[in-house]
Short mmCIF file of C-alpha atoms in Angstrom, two decimals:
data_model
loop_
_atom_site.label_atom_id
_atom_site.label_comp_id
_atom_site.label_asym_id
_atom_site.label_seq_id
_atom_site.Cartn_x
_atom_site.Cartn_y
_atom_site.Cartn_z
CA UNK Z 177 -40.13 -53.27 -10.92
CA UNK Z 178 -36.86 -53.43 -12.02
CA UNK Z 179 -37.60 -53.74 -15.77
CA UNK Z 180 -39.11 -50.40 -15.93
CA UNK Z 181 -35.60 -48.84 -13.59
CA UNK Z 182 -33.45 -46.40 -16.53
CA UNK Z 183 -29.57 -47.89 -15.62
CA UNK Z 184 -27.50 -45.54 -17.29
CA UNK Z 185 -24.33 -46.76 -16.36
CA UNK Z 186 -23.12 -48.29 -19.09
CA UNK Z 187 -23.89 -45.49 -21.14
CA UNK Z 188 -22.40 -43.02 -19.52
CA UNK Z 189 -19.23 -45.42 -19.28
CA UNK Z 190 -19.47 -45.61 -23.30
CA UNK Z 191 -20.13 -41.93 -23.55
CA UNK Z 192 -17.50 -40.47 -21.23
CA UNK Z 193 -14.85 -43.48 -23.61
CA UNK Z 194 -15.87 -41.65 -26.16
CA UNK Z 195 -15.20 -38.29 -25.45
CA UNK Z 196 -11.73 -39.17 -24.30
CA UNK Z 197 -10.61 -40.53 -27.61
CA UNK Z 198 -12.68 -37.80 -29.25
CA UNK Z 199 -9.88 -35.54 -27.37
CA UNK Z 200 -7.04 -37.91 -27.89
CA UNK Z 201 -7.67 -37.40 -31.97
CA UNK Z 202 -8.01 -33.68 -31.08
CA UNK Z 203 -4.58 -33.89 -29.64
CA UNK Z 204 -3.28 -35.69 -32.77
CA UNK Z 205 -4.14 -33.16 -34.93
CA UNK Z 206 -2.52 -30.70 -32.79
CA UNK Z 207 0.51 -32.64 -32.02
CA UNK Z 208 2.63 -32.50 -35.09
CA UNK Z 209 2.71 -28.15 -34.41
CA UNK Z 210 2.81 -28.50 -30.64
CA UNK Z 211 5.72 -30.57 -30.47
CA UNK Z 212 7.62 -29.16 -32.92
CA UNK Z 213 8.69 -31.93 -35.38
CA UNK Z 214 6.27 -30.44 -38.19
CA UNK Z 215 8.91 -27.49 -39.62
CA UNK Z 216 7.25 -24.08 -39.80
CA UNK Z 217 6.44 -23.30 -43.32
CA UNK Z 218 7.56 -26.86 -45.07
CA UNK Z 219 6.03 -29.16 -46.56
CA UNK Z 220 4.13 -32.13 -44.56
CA UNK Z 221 6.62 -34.91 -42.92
CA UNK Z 222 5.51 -38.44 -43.13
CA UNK Z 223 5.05 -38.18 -39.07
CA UNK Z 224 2.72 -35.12 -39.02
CA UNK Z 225 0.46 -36.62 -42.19
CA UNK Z 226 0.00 -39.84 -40.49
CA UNK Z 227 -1.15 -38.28 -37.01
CA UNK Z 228 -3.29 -35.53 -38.66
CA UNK Z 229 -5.09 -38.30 -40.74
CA UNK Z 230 -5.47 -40.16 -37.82
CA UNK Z 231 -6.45 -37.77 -35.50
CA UNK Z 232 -9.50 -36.92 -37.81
CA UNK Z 233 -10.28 -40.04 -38.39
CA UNK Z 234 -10.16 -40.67 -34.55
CA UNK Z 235 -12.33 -37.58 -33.91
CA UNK Z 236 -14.78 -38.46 -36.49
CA UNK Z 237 -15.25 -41.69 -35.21
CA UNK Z 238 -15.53 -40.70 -31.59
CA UNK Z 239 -17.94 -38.17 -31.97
CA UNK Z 240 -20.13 -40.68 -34.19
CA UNK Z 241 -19.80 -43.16 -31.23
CA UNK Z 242 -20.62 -40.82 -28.51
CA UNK Z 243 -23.83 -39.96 -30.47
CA UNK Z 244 -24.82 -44.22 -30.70
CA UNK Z 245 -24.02 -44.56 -26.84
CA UNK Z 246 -26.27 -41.24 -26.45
CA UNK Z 247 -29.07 -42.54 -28.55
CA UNK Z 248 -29.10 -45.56 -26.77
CA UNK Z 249 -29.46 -43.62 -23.58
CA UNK Z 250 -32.31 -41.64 -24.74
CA UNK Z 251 -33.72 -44.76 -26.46
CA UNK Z 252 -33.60 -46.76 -22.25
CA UNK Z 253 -35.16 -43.50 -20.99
CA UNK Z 254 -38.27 -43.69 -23.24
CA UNK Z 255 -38.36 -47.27 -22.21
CA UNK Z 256 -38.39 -46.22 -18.74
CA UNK Z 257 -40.91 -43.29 -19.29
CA UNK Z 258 -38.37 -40.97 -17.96
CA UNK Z 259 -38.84 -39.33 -21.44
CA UNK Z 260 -41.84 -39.17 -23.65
CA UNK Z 261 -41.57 -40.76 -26.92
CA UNK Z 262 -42.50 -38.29 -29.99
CA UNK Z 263 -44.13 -40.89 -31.58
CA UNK Z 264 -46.65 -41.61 -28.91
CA UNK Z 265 -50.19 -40.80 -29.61
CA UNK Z 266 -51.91 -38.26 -27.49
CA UNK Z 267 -54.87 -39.44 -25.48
CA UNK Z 268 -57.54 -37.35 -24.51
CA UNK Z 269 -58.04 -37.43 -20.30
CA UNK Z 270 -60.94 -39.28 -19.49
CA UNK Z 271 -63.52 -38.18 -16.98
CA UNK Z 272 -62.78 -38.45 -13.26
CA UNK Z 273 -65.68 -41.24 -12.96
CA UNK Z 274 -64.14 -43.11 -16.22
CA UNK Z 275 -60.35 -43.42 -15.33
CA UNK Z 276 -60.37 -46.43 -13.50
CA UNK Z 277 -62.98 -47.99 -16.49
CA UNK Z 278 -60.64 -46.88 -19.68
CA UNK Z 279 -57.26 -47.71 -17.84
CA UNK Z 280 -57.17 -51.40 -19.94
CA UNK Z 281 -57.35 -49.21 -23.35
CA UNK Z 282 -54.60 -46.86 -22.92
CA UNK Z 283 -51.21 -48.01 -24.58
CA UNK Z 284 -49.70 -49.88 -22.38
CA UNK Z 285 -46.54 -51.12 -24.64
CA UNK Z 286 -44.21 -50.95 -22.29
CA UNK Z 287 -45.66 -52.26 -19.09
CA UNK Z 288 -44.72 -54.53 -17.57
CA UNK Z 289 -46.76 -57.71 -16.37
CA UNK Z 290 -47.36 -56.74 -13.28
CA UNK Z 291 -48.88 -53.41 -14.54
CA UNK Z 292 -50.95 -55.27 -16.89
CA UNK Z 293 -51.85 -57.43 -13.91
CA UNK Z 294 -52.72 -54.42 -12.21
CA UNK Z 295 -54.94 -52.62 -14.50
CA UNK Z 296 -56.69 -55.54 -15.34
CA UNK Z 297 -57.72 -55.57 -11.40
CA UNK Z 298 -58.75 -51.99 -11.28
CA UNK Z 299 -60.83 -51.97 -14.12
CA UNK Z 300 -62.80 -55.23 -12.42
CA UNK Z 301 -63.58 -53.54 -9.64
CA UNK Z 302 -64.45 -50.47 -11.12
CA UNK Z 303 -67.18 -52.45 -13.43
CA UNK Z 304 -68.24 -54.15 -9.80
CA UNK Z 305 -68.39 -50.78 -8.30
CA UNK Z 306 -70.50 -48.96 -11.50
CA UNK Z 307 -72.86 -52.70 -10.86
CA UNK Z 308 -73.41 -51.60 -7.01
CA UNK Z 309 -73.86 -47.99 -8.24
CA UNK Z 310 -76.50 -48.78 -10.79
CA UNK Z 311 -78.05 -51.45 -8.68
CA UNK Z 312 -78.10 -48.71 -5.56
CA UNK Z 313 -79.75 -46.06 -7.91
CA UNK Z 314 -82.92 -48.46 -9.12
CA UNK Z 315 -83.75 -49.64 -5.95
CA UNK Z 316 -83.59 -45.85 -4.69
CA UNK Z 317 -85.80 -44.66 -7.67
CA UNK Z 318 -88.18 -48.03 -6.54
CA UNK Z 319 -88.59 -46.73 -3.11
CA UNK Z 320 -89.37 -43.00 -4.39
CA UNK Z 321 -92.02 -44.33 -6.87
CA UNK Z 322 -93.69 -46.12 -4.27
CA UNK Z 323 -93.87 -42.93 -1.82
CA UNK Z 324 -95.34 -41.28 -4.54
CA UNK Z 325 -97.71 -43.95 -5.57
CA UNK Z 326 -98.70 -43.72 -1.66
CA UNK Z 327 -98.91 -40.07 -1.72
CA UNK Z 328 -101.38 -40.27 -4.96
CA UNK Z 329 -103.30 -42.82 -2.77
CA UNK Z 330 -103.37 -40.75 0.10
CA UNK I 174 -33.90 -64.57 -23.24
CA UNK I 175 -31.94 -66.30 -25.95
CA UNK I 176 -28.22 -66.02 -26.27
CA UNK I 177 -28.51 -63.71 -28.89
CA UNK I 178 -30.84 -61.23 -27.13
CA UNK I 179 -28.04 -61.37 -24.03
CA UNK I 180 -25.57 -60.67 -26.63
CA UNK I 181 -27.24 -58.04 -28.14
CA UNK I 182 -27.47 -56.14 -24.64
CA UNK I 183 -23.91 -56.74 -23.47
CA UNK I 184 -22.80 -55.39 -26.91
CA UNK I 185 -23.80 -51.84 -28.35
CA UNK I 186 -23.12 -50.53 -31.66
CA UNK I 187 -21.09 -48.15 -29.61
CA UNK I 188 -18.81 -50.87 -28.48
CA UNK I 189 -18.16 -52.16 -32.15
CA UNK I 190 -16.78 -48.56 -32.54
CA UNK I 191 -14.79 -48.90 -29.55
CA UNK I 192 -13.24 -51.64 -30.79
CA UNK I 193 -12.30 -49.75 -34.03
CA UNK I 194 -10.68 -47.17 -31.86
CA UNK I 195 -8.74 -50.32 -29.77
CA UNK I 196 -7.51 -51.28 -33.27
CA UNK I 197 -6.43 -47.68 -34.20
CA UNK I 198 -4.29 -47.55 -30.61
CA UNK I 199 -2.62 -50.47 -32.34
CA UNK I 200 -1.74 -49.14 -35.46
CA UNK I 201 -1.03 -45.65 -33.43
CA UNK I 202 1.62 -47.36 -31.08
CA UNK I 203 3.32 -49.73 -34.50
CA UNK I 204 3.02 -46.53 -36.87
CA UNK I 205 6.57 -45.33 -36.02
CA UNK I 206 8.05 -48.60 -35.94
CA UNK I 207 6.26 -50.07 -39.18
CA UNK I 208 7.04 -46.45 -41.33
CA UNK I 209 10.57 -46.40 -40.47
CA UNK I 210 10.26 -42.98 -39.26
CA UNK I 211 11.69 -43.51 -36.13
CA UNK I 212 15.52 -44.42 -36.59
CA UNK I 213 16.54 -48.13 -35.78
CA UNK I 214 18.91 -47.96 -32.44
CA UNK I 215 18.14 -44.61 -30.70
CA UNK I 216 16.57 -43.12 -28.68
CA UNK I 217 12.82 -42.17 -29.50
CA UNK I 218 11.99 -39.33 -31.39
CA UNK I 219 9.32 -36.92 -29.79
CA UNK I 220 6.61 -37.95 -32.76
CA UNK I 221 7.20 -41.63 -31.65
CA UNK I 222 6.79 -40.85 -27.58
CA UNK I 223 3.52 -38.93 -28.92
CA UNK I 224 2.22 -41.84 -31.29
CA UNK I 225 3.12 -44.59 -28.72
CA UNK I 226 1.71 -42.41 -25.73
CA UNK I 227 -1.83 -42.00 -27.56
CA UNK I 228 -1.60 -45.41 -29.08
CA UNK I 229 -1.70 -46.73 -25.49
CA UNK I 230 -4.25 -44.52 -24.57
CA UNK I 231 -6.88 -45.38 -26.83
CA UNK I 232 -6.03 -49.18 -26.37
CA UNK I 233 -6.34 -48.63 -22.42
CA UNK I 234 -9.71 -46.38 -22.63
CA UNK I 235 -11.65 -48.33 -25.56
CA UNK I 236 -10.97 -52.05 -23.83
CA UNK I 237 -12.34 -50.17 -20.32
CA UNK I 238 -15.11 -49.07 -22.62
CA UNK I 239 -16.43 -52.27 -23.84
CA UNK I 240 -15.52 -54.53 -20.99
CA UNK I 241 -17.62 -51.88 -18.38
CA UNK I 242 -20.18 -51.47 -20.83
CA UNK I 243 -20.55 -55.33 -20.63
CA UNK I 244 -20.07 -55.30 -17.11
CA UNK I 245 -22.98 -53.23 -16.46
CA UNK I 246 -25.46 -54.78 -18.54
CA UNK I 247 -24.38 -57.98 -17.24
CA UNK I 248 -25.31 -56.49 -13.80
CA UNK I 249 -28.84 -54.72 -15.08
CA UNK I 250 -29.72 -58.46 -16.63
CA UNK I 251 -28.86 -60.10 -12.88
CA UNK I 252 -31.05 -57.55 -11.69
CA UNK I 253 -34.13 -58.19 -13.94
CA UNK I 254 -33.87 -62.24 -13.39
CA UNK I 255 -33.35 -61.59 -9.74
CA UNK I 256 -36.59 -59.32 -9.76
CA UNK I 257 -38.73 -61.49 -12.09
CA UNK I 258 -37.94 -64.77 -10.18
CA UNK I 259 -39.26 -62.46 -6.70
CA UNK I 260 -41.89 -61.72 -8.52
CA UNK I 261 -43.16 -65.26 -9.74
CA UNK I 262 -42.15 -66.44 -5.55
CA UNK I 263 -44.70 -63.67 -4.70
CA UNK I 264 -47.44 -64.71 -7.08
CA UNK I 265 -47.34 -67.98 -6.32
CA UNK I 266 -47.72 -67.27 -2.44
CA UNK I 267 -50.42 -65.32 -3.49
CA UNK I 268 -52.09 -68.17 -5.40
CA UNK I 269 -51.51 -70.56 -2.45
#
């Protein structure tokens, strides 16, 4: 479904904002030297203190947004289950006749409903099939104690 | 979905910030003008092409920031009503 599809678009489009005005305070910093109307050796114009103060603040600020936009791009791929969350319990794997059973229990917080749907379906017809199974098995172990029974007659 | 849980996906905490940085662009490209250090009547000094160049920059880039970051998720919620209204068609054939 389209619920579960990681779009990272949008944060990509907020990271690579970011990092441009995360370069654009870089260049403020560096701007007062580089164009030469900061005097070699004097003390600070008014010019060259307000783009220096800027240009960290800028910086600052860019770098803390590129780190939300990234957060919220890890935080969609754990959604996704592109990534594993580090807070998700371990589960022990079931035996190979059991999986279809103990599908229901696993955490399922971020299926969807059609998932839900889904493993609620598998796990009926895996208690129909283990009915057939168990059925199959008495009335095999009926016939065998009658051929014995015979046998003893015999 | 409520209004507020569209409006918490079209807007990040990211794009708050962005929206600082729009508001620094302004006070970037005004800076010269409002400290008086670029002289009334000439022509522009190289700090004030630099602060009004940059200014304009991080207007330009943080508005294309927020308004594509808004864009998108306004596209990803399409999507997910688009899907979930296929989905409910489907189950009702189904049940039918």
């Amino acid at each position: 479904m389209n619920t579960t599809r990681p779009t990272i678009g949008k944060y990509i489009w907020g990271m690579a904002a970011s990092l441009i005005i995360f370069l654009a305070g870089g260049w403020l910093i560096l701007a007062p030297f580089a164009l030469g109307y900061q005097p070699y050796g004097a003390d600070w114009v008014s010019q060259t203190t307000n783009s220096f103060v800027t240009g960290i603040c800028v910086a600052v600020v860019a770098l803390i947004s590129f780190a939300l936009f990234f957060s919220s791009l890890l935080r969609s791929l754990r959604v996704a289950g592109v990534l594993i969350s580090p807070t998700r319990p371990v589960t022990q794997a079931p035996a190979p006749d059991q999986v279809q059973a103990t599908m229901p229990l696993a955490p399922v917080q971020n299926q969807s409903d059609l998932d839900k749907t889904l493993a609620t379906l598998a796990a009926a017809l895996a208690a129909d099939l283990n009915a057939r199974r168990q059925t199959g098995s008495d009335q095999q172990s009926d016939q065998t104690q009658s051929m014995v029974n015979r046998s003893e007659t015999k | 979905m409520s209004t507020r849980d569209a409006m918490r996906r079209l807007i990040s905490p990211g794009s708050y910030v962005l929206f600082l940085f729009f508001l620094a662009g302004i006070w970037l490209t005004i800076s010269p003008f409002a400290m008086t250090t670029q002289p009334s009547g000439s022509h522009w000094i190289a700090s004030t092409i630099n602060n009004v160049t940059i200014g304009a920059i991080m207007m330009v880039v943080s508005l294309l920031g927020i308004l594509g970051y808004i864009l998108f998720a306004l596209r990803d919620m399409i999507r997910e009503s688009e899907a979930k209204q296929a989905d409910e068609q489907q189950a009702s054939q189904l049940a039918e």
